[in-house]
């Protein structure tokens, strides 16, 4: 914040507090030339011209005093950081540090256990479930059944491998894969033919002639990633095309 805007905030805030105190105290007394009522009458009821009760005045003054103390301790007056040097980032770091100190022994104990022990550890499974719901459920779903473009984690089809270490690597390091666009290379008819061939890999009804043409196209453009038999490759994260499990949908149009 520039010095000019900082002064604007400081003067405006302090000035507002001063004006509130003045208005409060100025309305504590009734001028001698005014009567006992304000002259306002509604439905036979006259409004008395009484000062504010003292309990209300002291309560209002208490809120102003609290506001002043707050602005002294916390940052609220322009560039003035407050005598407490409080920041939201610093508070967050303190909270993270306290939680790390609290849970570090537990996580160290769990980290020393193997996959079989972790599966049998109820506390480890509860922690894993909460971590999954907080970080993974948005894409893979609460029940881990996936969604369009996000793999189902409850079946046995693992694009990047399904061992403990494979899954751990996927979670820890993330995965990046890419299906290039083959439309310009294959042409519209070529795309249709390769689609027929891919459908034939899962014994779906296909046009035999188109599938045969698509097979040669597949061997030219697709085999390097998906393999000769279409079973994919864990090292590159290419899906198995023979198991009828489709991350992006298995209809003819989606393929």
Coordinates of N, CA and C in Angstrom, one line a residue:
X1 N 0.8 -1.2 0.0 CA 0.0 0.0 0.0 C 0.9 1.2 0.0
X2 N 0.5 2.2 -0.9 CA 1.3 3.4 -0.9 C 1.2 4.3 0.3
X3 N 2.1 5.2 0.6 CA 2.0 6.0 1.8 C 0.8 6.9 1.8
X4 N 0.4 7.4 0.6 CA -0.8 8.2 0.5 C -2.1 7.4 0.9
X5 N -2.3 6.2 0.4 CA -3.4 5.4 0.8 C -3.3 5.0 2.2
X6 N -2.1 4.7 2.7 CA -2.0 4.4 4.1 C -2.5 5.5 5.0
X7 N -2.0 6.7 4.7 CA -2.5 7.9 5.5 C -4.0 8.1 5.4
X8 N -4.5 7.8 4.2 CA -6.0 8.0 4.0 C -6.7 7.0 5.0
X9 N -6.3 5.7 5.0 CA -6.9 4.7 5.9 C -6.8 5.1 7.3
X10 N -5.6 5.5 7.7 CA -5.3 5.9 9.2 C -6.2 7.0 9.6
X11 N -6.2 8.1 8.8 CA -6.9 9.3 9.2 C -8.4 9.0 9.2
X12 N -8.9 8.3 8.2 CA -10.3 7.9 8.1 C -10.8 7.1 9.2
X13 N -10.0 6.1 9.6 CA -10.3 5.2 10.7 C -10.3 5.9 12.1
X14 N -9.3 6.6 12.4 CA -9.2 7.3 13.6 C -10.2 8.5 13.7
X15 N -10.4 9.2 12.6 CA -11.5 10.2 12.5 C -12.8 9.7 12.8
X16 N -13.1 8.5 12.3 CA -14.5 7.9 12.5 C -14.7 7.5 14.0
X17 N -13.6 7.0 14.6 CA -13.7 6.7 16.0 C -14.0 8.0 16.9
X18 N -13.3 9.0 16.5 CA -13.4 10.3 17.3 C -14.8 10.9 17.1
X19 N -15.3 10.8 15.9 CA -16.7 11.3 15.6 C -17.7 10.5 16.3
X20 N -17.6 9.2 16.4 CA -18.5 8.4 17.1 C -18.6 8.7 18.6
X21 N -17.4 9.0 19.2 CA -17.3 9.3 20.6 C -18.0 10.7 20.8
X22 N -17.8 11.6 19.9 CA -18.4 13.0 20.0 C -19.9 12.9 19.9
X23 N -20.4 12.1 18.9 CA -21.8 12.0 18.8 C -22.5 11.4 20.0
X24 N -21.8 10.4 20.6 CA -22.3 9.7 21.7 C -22.4 10.6 22.9
X25 N -21.4 11.4 23.2 CA -21.4 12.3 24.3 C -22.2 13.5 24.1
X26 N -22.3 14.0 22.9 CA -23.1 15.2 22.6 C -24.6 14.9 22.8
X27 N -25.0 13.6 22.7 CA -26.4 13.3 22.9 C -26.7 12.8 24.3
X28 N -25.8 13.0 25.2 CA -26.0 12.6 26.6 C -26.9 13.7 27.3
X29 N -26.9 14.9 26.9 CA -27.6 16.0 27.6 C -28.7 16.6 26.7
X30 N -29.8 17.0 27.3 CA -30.9 17.7 26.6 C -30.7 19.2 26.7
X31 N -30.7 19.9 25.6 CA -30.6 21.4 25.6 C -31.7 22.0 26.4
X32 N -31.5 23.1 27.1 CA -32.5 23.7 28.0 C -33.7 24.2 27.2
X33 N -33.5 24.6 26.0 CA -34.6 25.1 25.2 C -35.5 24.1 24.5
X34 N -35.2 22.8 24.8 CA -36.0 21.7 24.3 C -36.9 21.1 25.3
X35 N -38.1 20.6 24.9 CA -39.0 20.1 25.9 C -38.7 18.7 26.3
X36 N -39.7 18.1 27.0 CA -39.5 16.7 27.5 C -39.8 15.7 26.4
X37 N -40.4 16.1 25.3 CA -40.7 15.2 24.2 C -40.1 15.7 22.9
X38 N -40.0 14.8 22.0 CA -39.4 15.2 20.7 C -40.4 15.9 19.8
X39 N -41.7 15.8 20.2 CA -42.8 16.3 19.3 C -43.3 15.3 18.4
X40 N -42.7 14.1 18.4 CA -43.1 13.0 17.5 C -44.2 12.2 18.2
X41 N -45.4 12.1 17.6 CA -46.5 11.4 18.1 C -47.0 10.4 17.1
X42 N -47.2 9.2 17.5 CA -47.7 8.2 16.6 C -48.7 7.3 17.3
X43 N -49.9 7.2 16.8 CA -51.0 6.4 17.4 C -51.2 6.7 18.9
X44 N -51.1 8.0 19.2 CA -51.3 8.4 20.6 C -50.1 8.2 21.5
X45 N -49.0 7.8 20.9 CA -47.8 7.6 21.8 C -46.8 8.7 21.5
X46 N -46.4 9.4 22.5 CA -45.4 10.5 22.4 C -44.0 10.0 22.7
X47 N -43.0 10.4 21.9 CA -41.7 10.0 22.0 C -40.9 11.0 22.9
X48 N -40.5 10.4 24.1 CA -39.8 11.3 25.0 C -38.4 11.7 24.5
X49 N -38.0 12.9 24.9 CA -36.7 13.4 24.6 C -35.7 13.1 25.7
X50 N -35.4 11.8 25.9 CA -34.5 11.4 27.0 C -33.1 11.1 26.5
X51 N -32.1 11.3 27.2 CA -30.8 10.9 26.8 C -30.6 9.4 26.8
X52 N -29.6 8.9 26.2 CA -29.4 7.4 26.2 C -29.0 6.9 27.6
X53 N -29.5 5.7 28.0 CA -29.2 5.2 29.3 C -27.7 5.0 29.4
X54 N -27.2 5.1 30.7 CA -25.7 5.0 30.9 C -25.2 3.6 30.5
X55 N -26.0 2.6 30.8 CA -25.5 1.2 30.5 C -25.2 1.1 29.0
X56 N -26.1 1.7 28.2 CA -25.9 1.7 26.7 C -24.7 2.5 26.3
X57 N -24.5 3.7 27.0 CA -23.4 4.5 26.7 C -22.1 3.8 27.0
X58 N -22.0 3.2 28.2 CA -20.8 2.5 28.5 C -20.5 1.3 27.6
X59 N -21.6 0.6 27.2 CA -21.4 -0.5 26.3 C -20.8 0.0 25.0
X60 N -21.4 1.1 24.5 CA -20.9 1.6 23.2 C -19.4 2.1 23.3
X61 N -19.1 2.8 24.5 CA -17.7 3.2 24.7 C -16.8 2.0 24.8
X62 N -17.3 0.9 25.4 CA -16.5 -0.3 25.5 C -16.1 -0.9 24.2
X63 N -17.1 -0.8 23.2 CA -16.8 -1.3 21.9 C -15.7 -0.5 21.2
X64 N -15.8 0.9 21.4 CA -14.8 1.8 20.8 C -13.5 1.5 21.4
X65 N -13.4 1.4 22.7 CA -12.1 1.1 23.4 C -11.5 -0.2 22.8
X66 N -12.4 -1.2 22.7 CA -11.9 -2.5 22.1 C -11.4 -2.3 20.7
X67 N -12.1 -1.5 19.9 CA -11.6 -1.2 18.6 C -10.2 -0.6 18.5
X68 N -10.0 0.4 19.5 CA -8.8 1.1 19.5 C -7.6 0.1 19.9
X69 N -7.9 -0.7 20.9 CA -6.9 -1.7 21.4 C -6.6 -2.7 20.2
X70 N -7.6 -3.1 19.5 CA -7.5 -4.0 18.4 C -6.6 -3.4 17.3
X71 N -6.8 -2.2 17.0 CA -6.0 -1.5 16.0 C -4.6 -1.3 16.4
X72 N -4.4 -1.2 17.7 CA -3.0 -1.0 18.2 C -2.2 -2.4 18.1
X73 N -2.9 -3.5 18.4 CA -2.2 -4.7 18.4 C -2.2 -5.4 17.1
X74 N -3.3 -5.3 16.3 CA -3.3 -6.0 15.0 C -3.2 -5.0 13.9
X75 N -2.7 -5.4 12.7 CA -2.6 -4.5 11.5 C -4.0 -4.1 11.0
X76 N -4.3 -2.8 11.1 CA -5.6 -2.3 10.6 C -5.5 -0.9 10.2
X77 N -4.4 -0.2 10.5 CA -4.2 1.2 10.2 C -3.2 1.3 9.1
X78 N -3.6 1.2 7.9 CA -2.7 1.4 6.7 C -1.5 0.4 6.8
X79 N -0.3 1.0 6.7 CA 0.9 0.2 6.7 C 1.4 -0.1 8.1
X80 N 0.7 0.3 9.1 CA 1.1 0.0 10.5 C 0.8 -1.5 10.8
X81 N 1.9 -2.2 11.1 CA 1.8 -3.7 11.3 C 1.2 -4.1 12.6
X82 N 1.1 -3.1 13.6 CA 0.6 -3.5 14.9 C 1.7 -3.9 15.8
X83 N 1.5 -3.7 17.1 CA 2.6 -4.0 18.0 C 2.7 -5.5 18.2
X84 N 1.7 -6.3 17.9 CA 1.8 -7.7 18.0 C 2.4 -8.4 16.8
X85 N 2.7 -7.7 15.7 CA 3.3 -8.2 14.5 C 2.6 -9.4 14.0
X86 N 1.3 -9.4 14.1 CA 0.4 -10.6 13.7 C 0.2 -10.5 12.2
X87 N 0.3 -11.7 11.5 CA 0.0 -11.9 10.1 C -0.8 -13.2 10.0
X88 N -1.7 -13.2 9.0 CA -2.4 -14.5 8.8 C -1.5 -15.6 8.3
X89 N -0.4 -15.2 7.6 CA 0.6 -16.2 7.2 C 1.3 -16.8 8.3
X90 N 1.7 -15.9 9.3 CA 2.4 -16.3 10.5 C 1.6 -17.2 11.3
X91 N 0.3 -16.9 11.5 CA -0.6 -17.7 12.3 C -0.8 -19.1 11.6
X92 N -0.9 -19.1 10.3 CA -1.0 -20.4 9.6 C 0.2 -21.3 9.8
X93 N 1.4 -20.6 9.7 CA 2.6 -21.4 9.9 C 2.7 -21.9 11.3
X94 N 2.3 -21.1 12.3 CA 2.3 -21.6 13.7 C 1.4 -22.8 13.9
X95 N 0.2 -22.7 13.3 CA -0.8 -23.8 13.4 C -0.2 -25.1 12.7
X96 N 0.4 -24.9 11.5 CA 1.0 -26.1 10.8 C 2.1 -26.7 11.7
X97 N 2.9 -25.8 12.3 CA 4.0 -26.3 13.1 C 3.5 -27.1 14.3
X98 N 2.5 -26.6 14.9 CA 1.9 -27.3 16.1 C 1.3 -28.7 15.7
X99 N 0.7 -28.7 14.6 CA 0.1 -30.0 14.1 C 1.2 -31.0 13.7
X100 N 2.2 -30.4 13.1 CA 3.3 -31.3 12.7 C 4.0 -31.9 13.9
X101 N 4.2 -31.1 14.9 CA 4.8 -31.6 16.2 C 3.9 -32.6 16.9
X102 N 2.6 -32.4 16.7 CA 1.6 -33.3 17.4 C 1.6 -34.7 16.6
X103 N 1.6 -34.6 15.3 CA 1.3 -35.9 14.6 C 2.6 -36.5 14.0
X104 N 3.8 -35.8 14.1 CA 5.0 -36.4 13.6 C 5.3 -37.8 14.1
X105 N 5.2 -38.0 15.4 CA 5.5 -39.3 16.0 C 4.6 -40.4 15.4
X106 N 3.3 -40.1 15.2 CA 2.4 -41.0 14.7 C 2.7 -41.4 13.2
X107 N 3.0 -40.3 12.4 CA 3.3 -40.6 11.0 C 4.6 -41.3 10.8
X108 N 5.6 -41.0 11.7 CA 6.9 -41.8 11.7 C 6.6 -43.2 12.0
X109 N 5.7 -43.5 12.9 CA 5.4 -44.9 13.3 C 4.8 -45.6 12.1
X110 N 3.8 -44.9 11.4 CA 3.1 -45.5 10.3 C 4.1 -45.7 9.1
X111 N 5.0 -44.7 8.9 CA 5.9 -44.8 7.8 C 6.8 -46.0 7.9
X112 N 7.1 -46.5 9.1 CA 8.0 -47.6 9.3 C 7.3 -48.9 9.0
X113 N 6.0 -48.9 8.8 CA 5.2 -50.2 8.6 C 5.1 -50.5 7.1
X114 N 5.0 -51.7 6.8 CA 4.9 -52.2 5.4 C 3.4 -52.2 5.0
X115 N 3.2 -52.4 3.7 CA 1.8 -52.4 3.2 C 0.9 -53.3 3.9
X116 N 1.3 -54.5 4.2 CA 0.4 -55.5 4.9 C 0.1 -55.1 6.3
X117 N 1.0 -54.4 7.0 CA 0.7 -53.9 8.3 C -0.2 -52.7 8.3
X118 N 0.0 -51.9 7.3 CA -0.9 -50.7 7.2 C -2.3 -51.1 6.9
X119 N -2.5 -52.1 6.1 CA -3.9 -52.5 5.8 C -4.6 -53.0 7.0
X120 N -3.9 -53.6 7.9 CA -4.5 -54.2 9.2 C -4.6 -53.1 10.3
X121 N -4.0 -52.0 10.1 CA -3.9 -50.9 11.1 C -5.2 -50.0 10.9
X122 N -6.1 -50.1 11.8 CA -7.4 -49.3 11.7 C -7.1 -47.8 11.7
X123 N -6.2 -47.3 12.5 CA -5.9 -45.9 12.6 C -5.3 -45.4 11.2
X124 N -4.4 -46.2 10.7 CA -3.8 -45.9 9.4 C -4.9 -45.8 8.3
X125 N -5.8 -46.7 8.3 CA -6.9 -46.7 7.3 C -7.8 -45.5 7.4
X126 N -8.1 -45.2 8.7 CA -8.9 -44.0 8.9 C -8.2 -42.7 8.4
X127 N -6.9 -42.6 8.7 CA -6.2 -41.4 8.3 C -6.1 -41.4 6.7
X128 N -5.9 -42.6 6.1 CA -5.9 -42.6 4.7 C -7.2 -42.2 4.0
X129 N -8.3 -42.7 4.7 CA -9.6 -42.3 4.2 C -9.9 -40.8 4.2
X130 N -9.5 -40.2 5.4 CA -9.7 -38.7 5.5 C -8.8 -38.0 4.5
X131 N -7.6 -38.4 4.3 CA -6.7 -37.8 3.3 C -7.3 -37.9 1.9
X132 N -7.8 -39.1 1.6 CA -8.4 -39.3 0.3 C -9.6 -38.4 0.1
X133 N -10.5 -38.3 1.1 CA -11.7 -37.5 0.9 C -11.3 -36.0 0.8
X134 N -10.3 -35.6 1.5 CA -9.9 -34.2 1.4 C -9.1 -33.8 0.1
X135 N -8.4 -34.8 -0.5 CA -7.5 -34.5 -1.6 C -7.9 -35.1 -2.9
X136 N -8.5 -36.3 -2.9 CA -8.7 -37.1 -4.1 C -10.1 -37.2 -4.6
X137 N -11.1 -37.1 -3.6 CA -12.5 -37.3 -3.9 C -13.1 -36.4 -5.0
X138 N -12.5 -35.2 -5.1 CA -13.0 -34.2 -6.1 C -13.0 -34.8 -7.5
X139 N -11.9 -35.5 -7.8 CA -11.8 -36.1 -9.1 C -12.3 -37.6 -9.2
X140 N -11.8 -38.4 -8.3 CA -12.1 -39.8 -8.3 C -13.4 -40.2 -7.7
X141 N -14.1 -39.2 -7.0 CA -15.4 -39.5 -6.4 C -15.2 -40.0 -4.9
X142 N -16.3 -39.8 -4.1 CA -16.2 -40.3 -2.7 C -16.1 -41.8 -2.6
X143 N -16.7 -42.5 -3.5 CA -16.6 -44.0 -3.5 C -15.5 -44.5 -4.4
X144 N -14.7 -43.6 -4.9 CA -13.5 -43.9 -5.7 C -13.8 -44.6 -7.0
X145 N -15.0 -44.4 -7.5 CA -15.4 -45.1 -8.8 C -15.1 -44.2 -10.0
X146 N -14.4 -43.1 -9.8 CA -14.0 -42.3 -10.9 C -15.1 -41.5 -11.6
X147 N -14.7 -40.9 -12.7 CA -15.7 -40.1 -13.5 C -15.1 -39.9 -14.8
X148 N -15.8 -39.2 -15.7 CA -15.3 -39.1 -17.1 C -13.9 -38.4 -17.1
X149 N -12.9 -39.1 -17.5 CA -11.6 -38.6 -17.6 C -10.8 -38.9 -16.3
X150 N -11.4 -39.6 -15.3 CA -10.7 -39.9 -14.1 C -10.9 -41.4 -13.8
X151 N -9.8 -42.1 -13.6 CA -9.9 -43.6 -13.5 C -10.7 -44.1 -12.3
X152 N -11.4 -45.2 -12.5 CA -12.1 -45.9 -11.4 C -11.0 -46.6 -10.6
X153 N -10.9 -46.3 -9.3 CA -9.9 -46.9 -8.4 C -10.4 -48.2 -7.8
X154 N -11.6 -48.7 -8.1 CA -12.1 -49.9 -7.4 C -12.0 -51.1 -8.3
X155 N -11.6 -51.0 -9.5 CA -11.4 -52.1 -10.4 C -10.0 -52.6 -10.4
X156 N -9.6 -53.5 -11.2 CA -8.2 -54.0 -11.2 C -7.5 -53.5 -12.4
X157 N -8.0 -52.5 -13.1 CA -7.3 -51.9 -14.3 C -6.4 -50.7 -13.8
X158 N -5.1 -50.9 -13.8 CA -4.2 -49.8 -13.4 C -3.4 -49.3 -14.5
X159 N -3.6 -48.1 -15.0 CA -2.9 -47.5 -16.1 C -1.4 -47.5 -15.8
X160 N -1.0 -47.1 -14.6 CA 0.4 -46.9 -14.2 C 0.9 -48.0 -13.3
X161 N 0.2 -49.1 -13.2 CA 0.6 -50.2 -12.4 C -0.2 -50.2 -11.1
X162 N -0.5 -51.4 -10.5 CA -1.3 -51.5 -9.3 C -0.6 -52.0 -8.1
X163 N 0.7 -52.1 -8.1 CA 1.4 -52.5 -6.9 C 1.4 -51.4 -5.9
X164 N 1.8 -51.7 -4.6 CA 1.8 -50.6 -3.6 C 2.8 -49.5 -4.0
X165 N 3.9 -49.9 -4.5 CA 4.9 -48.9 -4.9 C 4.4 -48.1 -6.1
X166 N 3.8 -48.7 -7.1 CA 3.2 -48.0 -8.2 C 2.2 -46.9 -7.8
X167 N 1.3 -47.4 -6.9 CA 0.2 -46.4 -6.5 C 0.8 -45.3 -5.6
X168 N 1.8 -45.7 -4.8 CA 2.4 -44.7 -4.0 C 3.1 -43.6 -4.8
X169 N 3.8 -44.1 -5.9 CA 4.5 -43.2 -6.8 C 3.5 -42.3 -7.5
X170 N 2.3 -42.8 -7.9 CA 1.3 -42.0 -8.6 C 0.8 -40.9 -7.6
X171 N 0.6 -41.3 -6.3 CA 0.1 -40.3 -5.4 C 1.1 -39.2 -5.1
X172 N 2.4 -39.7 -4.8 CA 3.4 -38.8 -4.4 C 3.9 -37.9 -5.5
X173 N 4.1 -38.4 -6.7 CA 4.7 -37.6 -7.8 C 3.7 -37.2 -8.8
X174 N 2.5 -37.8 -8.8 CA 1.6 -37.4 -9.9 C 1.9 -38.1 -11.2
X175 N 1.0 -38.1 -12.1 CA 1.2 -38.7 -13.4 C 0.8 -37.8 -14.5
X176 N 1.5 -37.8 -15.6 CA 1.2 -37.0 -16.8 C 1.3 -37.9 -18.0
X177 N 0.2 -38.0 -18.7 CA 0.2 -38.7 -20.0 C -0.5 -37.9 -21.0
X178 N -0.4 -38.3 -22.3 CA -1.0 -37.5 -23.3 C -1.4 -38.4 -24.5
X179 N -2.6 -38.3 -24.9 CA -3.1 -38.9 -26.1 C -3.1 -37.9 -27.2
X180 N -2.1 -38.0 -28.2 CA -2.1 -37.0 -29.2 C -3.3 -37.1 -30.2
X181 N -3.5 -36.1 -30.8 CA -4.6 -36.0 -31.8 C -4.1 -36.7 -33.1
X182 N -4.9 -37.7 -33.6 CA -4.5 -38.4 -34.8 C -5.4 -38.1 -36.0
X183 N -6.3 -37.1 -35.8 CA -7.3 -36.8 -36.8 C -6.6 -36.4 -38.1
X184 N -5.6 -35.5 -38.0 CA -5.0 -35.0 -39.3 C -4.2 -36.1 -40.0
X185 N -3.6 -37.0 -39.2 CA -2.7 -38.0 -39.8 C -3.6 -39.1 -40.4
X186 N -4.7 -39.5 -39.7 CA -5.5 -40.6 -40.2 C -6.6 -40.2 -41.2
X187 N -7.0 -39.0 -41.0 CA -8.2 -38.5 -41.8 C -9.5 -39.1 -41.2
X188 N -10.6 -38.6 -41.7 CA -11.9 -39.0 -41.1 C -12.1 -40.5 -41.3
X189 N -11.8 -41.0 -42.4 CA -12.1 -42.5 -42.7 C -11.1 -43.3 -41.8
X190 N -9.9 -42.9 -41.7 CA -8.9 -43.6 -40.9 C -9.3 -43.6 -39.4
X191 N -9.8 -42.5 -38.9 CA -10.3 -42.5 -37.5 C -11.4 -43.5 -37.4
X192 N -12.3 -43.5 -38.3 CA -13.5 -44.5 -38.2 C -12.9 -45.9 -38.3
X193 N -12.0 -46.2 -39.1 CA -11.4 -47.6 -39.3 C -10.7 -48.0 -38.0
X194 N -9.9 -47.1 -37.4 CA -9.2 -47.5 -36.2 C -10.1 -47.7 -35.0
X195 N -11.2 -46.9 -35.0 CA -12.2 -47.1 -34.0 C -12.8 -48.5 -34.1
X196 N -13.1 -48.9 -35.3 CA -13.6 -50.2 -35.5 C -12.6 -51.3 -35.0
X197 N -11.4 -51.1 -35.3 CA -10.4 -52.1 -34.8 C -10.3 -52.1 -33.3
X198 N -10.3 -50.9 -32.7 CA -10.2 -50.9 -31.2 C -11.5 -51.6 -30.6
X199 N -12.6 -51.4 -31.2 CA -13.8 -52.1 -30.7 C -13.7 -53.6 -30.9
X200 N -13.0 -54.0 -31.9 CA -12.8 -55.5 -32.1 C -11.9 -56.1 -31.0
X201 N -11.1 -55.3 -30.4 CA -10.2 -55.8 -29.4 C -11.0 -56.2 -28.1
X202 N -12.2 -55.7 -28.0 CA -13.0 -56.1 -26.8 C -14.2 -56.9 -27.3
X203 N -14.1 -57.5 -28.5 CA -15.2 -58.3 -29.0 C -16.5 -57.6 -29.1
X204 N -16.5 -56.3 -29.5 CA -17.7 -55.6 -29.8 C -18.1 -55.8 -31.2
X205 N -19.3 -55.5 -31.5 CA -19.8 -55.7 -32.9 C -19.1 -54.6 -33.8
X206 N -18.4 -55.0 -34.9 CA -17.7 -54.1 -35.7 C -17.9 -54.5 -37.2
X207 N -17.5 -53.5 -38.0 CA -17.4 -53.8 -39.5 C -16.1 -54.4 -39.8
X208 N -16.1 -55.7 -40.2 CA -14.9 -56.5 -40.3 C -13.9 -55.8 -41.3
X209 N -14.4 -55.3 -42.4 CA -13.6 -54.7 -43.4 C -12.9 -53.4 -42.9
X210 N -13.7 -52.6 -42.2 CA -13.2 -51.4 -41.6 C -12.1 -51.7 -40.5
X211 N -12.4 -52.7 -39.7 CA -11.5 -53.1 -38.6 C -10.2 -53.6 -39.2
X212 N -10.3 -54.3 -40.3 CA -9.1 -54.8 -41.0 C -8.2 -53.7 -41.5
X213 N -8.9 -52.7 -42.1 CA -8.1 -51.5 -42.5 C -7.5 -50.8 -41.3
X214 N -8.3 -50.7 -40.2 CA -7.9 -50.0 -39.0 C -6.7 -50.7 -38.3
X215 N -6.6 -52.0 -38.5 CA -5.5 -52.7 -37.9 C -4.2 -52.3 -38.4
X216 N -4.1 -52.1 -39.7 CA -2.8 -51.6 -40.3 C -2.5 -50.2 -39.9
X217 N -3.5 -49.4 -39.8 CA -3.3 -48.0 -39.3 C -2.9 -48.0 -37.8
X218 N -3.5 -48.9 -37.0 CA -3.1 -49.0 -35.6 C -1.7 -49.4 -35.5
X219 N -1.2 -50.4 -36.3 CA 0.2 -50.8 -36.2 C 1.1 -49.7 -36.6
X220 N 0.7 -48.7 -37.4 CA 1.5 -47.6 -37.8 C 1.6 -46.5 -36.7
X221 N 0.4 -46.2 -36.2 CA 0.3 -45.0 -35.4 C 0.2 -45.3 -33.9
X222 N -0.4 -46.4 -33.5 CA -0.8 -46.6 -32.1 C 0.0 -47.6 -31.3
X223 N 0.7 -48.5 -32.1 CA 1.4 -49.6 -31.5 C 2.5 -49.2 -30.5
X224 N 3.2 -48.1 -30.8 CA 4.3 -47.7 -30.0 C 3.9 -47.5 -28.6
X225 N 2.7 -47.0 -28.3 CA 2.3 -46.8 -26.9 C 1.4 -47.9 -26.4
X226 N 0.4 -48.3 -27.2 CA -0.6 -49.2 -26.7 C -0.2 -50.7 -26.9
X227 N 0.9 -50.9 -27.6 CA 1.4 -52.3 -27.8 C 0.7 -53.0 -28.9
X228 N 1.4 -54.1 -29.4 CA 0.9 -54.8 -30.5 C -0.5 -55.4 -30.3
X229 N -0.7 -55.9 -29.1 CA -2.0 -56.5 -28.8 C -3.0 -55.5 -28.1
X230 N -2.6 -54.2 -28.0 CA -3.4 -53.2 -27.4 C -3.6 -53.3 -25.9
X231 N -2.6 -53.9 -25.2 CA -2.7 -54.1 -23.8 C -2.1 -53.0 -23.0
X232 N -1.6 -52.0 -23.7 CA -1.0 -50.8 -23.0 C 0.4 -51.0 -22.4
X233 N 0.9 -50.0 -21.8 CA 2.2 -50.1 -21.2 C 2.3 -49.3 -19.9
X234 N 2.5 -49.9 -18.8 CA 2.6 -49.2 -17.5 C 3.6 -48.1 -17.5
X235 N 4.7 -48.3 -18.1 CA 5.8 -47.3 -18.1 C 5.4 -46.0 -18.7
X236 N 4.5 -46.0 -19.6 CA 4.0 -44.8 -20.3 C 2.6 -44.4 -19.8
X237 N 2.0 -45.3 -19.1 CA 0.6 -44.9 -18.7 C -0.4 -45.1 -19.7
X238 N -0.1 -45.9 -20.7 CA -1.1 -46.1 -21.8 C -2.1 -47.2 -21.5
X239 N -3.4 -46.9 -21.6 CA -4.4 -47.8 -21.2 C -4.5 -49.1 -22.0
X240 N -4.9 -50.2 -21.3 CA -5.2 -51.5 -21.9 C -6.5 -51.3 -22.7
X241 N -6.5 -51.5 -24.0 CA -7.7 -51.4 -24.9 C -8.5 -52.6 -25.0
X242 N -8.1 -53.7 -24.3 CA -8.7 -55.0 -24.5 C -9.6 -55.3 -23.3
X243 N -9.7 -54.5 -22.3 CA -10.5 -54.9 -21.1 C -11.8 -54.2 -21.0
X244 N -12.2 -53.4 -22.0 CA -13.5 -52.8 -22.0 C -13.7 -51.8 -20.8
X245 N -12.6 -51.2 -20.3 CA -12.7 -50.2 -19.3 C -12.2 -48.9 -19.9
X246 N -13.0 -47.9 -19.9 CA -12.7 -46.7 -20.7 C -12.7 -45.5 -19.8
X247 N -11.6 -44.8 -19.7 CA -11.5 -43.6 -18.9 C -12.3 -42.5 -19.5
X248 N -12.3 -42.4 -20.8 CA -13.1 -41.3 -21.5 C -14.3 -41.8 -22.2
X249 N -14.8 -42.9 -21.8 CA -16.0 -43.4 -22.4 C -15.8 -44.5 -23.4
X250 N -16.6 -45.5 -23.5 CA -16.4 -46.5 -24.5 C -17.4 -46.6 -25.6
X251 N -18.2 -45.6 -25.9 CA -19.1 -45.6 -27.0 C -18.2 -45.4 -28.3
X252 N -18.8 -45.7 -29.4 CA -18.1 -45.6 -30.7 C -17.7 -44.1 -30.9
X253 N -18.6 -43.2 -30.6 CA -18.3 -41.8 -30.8 C -17.2 -41.3 -29.8
X254 N -17.2 -41.7 -28.6 CA -16.1 -41.3 -27.7 C -14.8 -41.9 -28.0
X255 N -14.7 -43.1 -28.5 CA -13.5 -43.7 -28.9 C -13.0 -43.0 -30.1

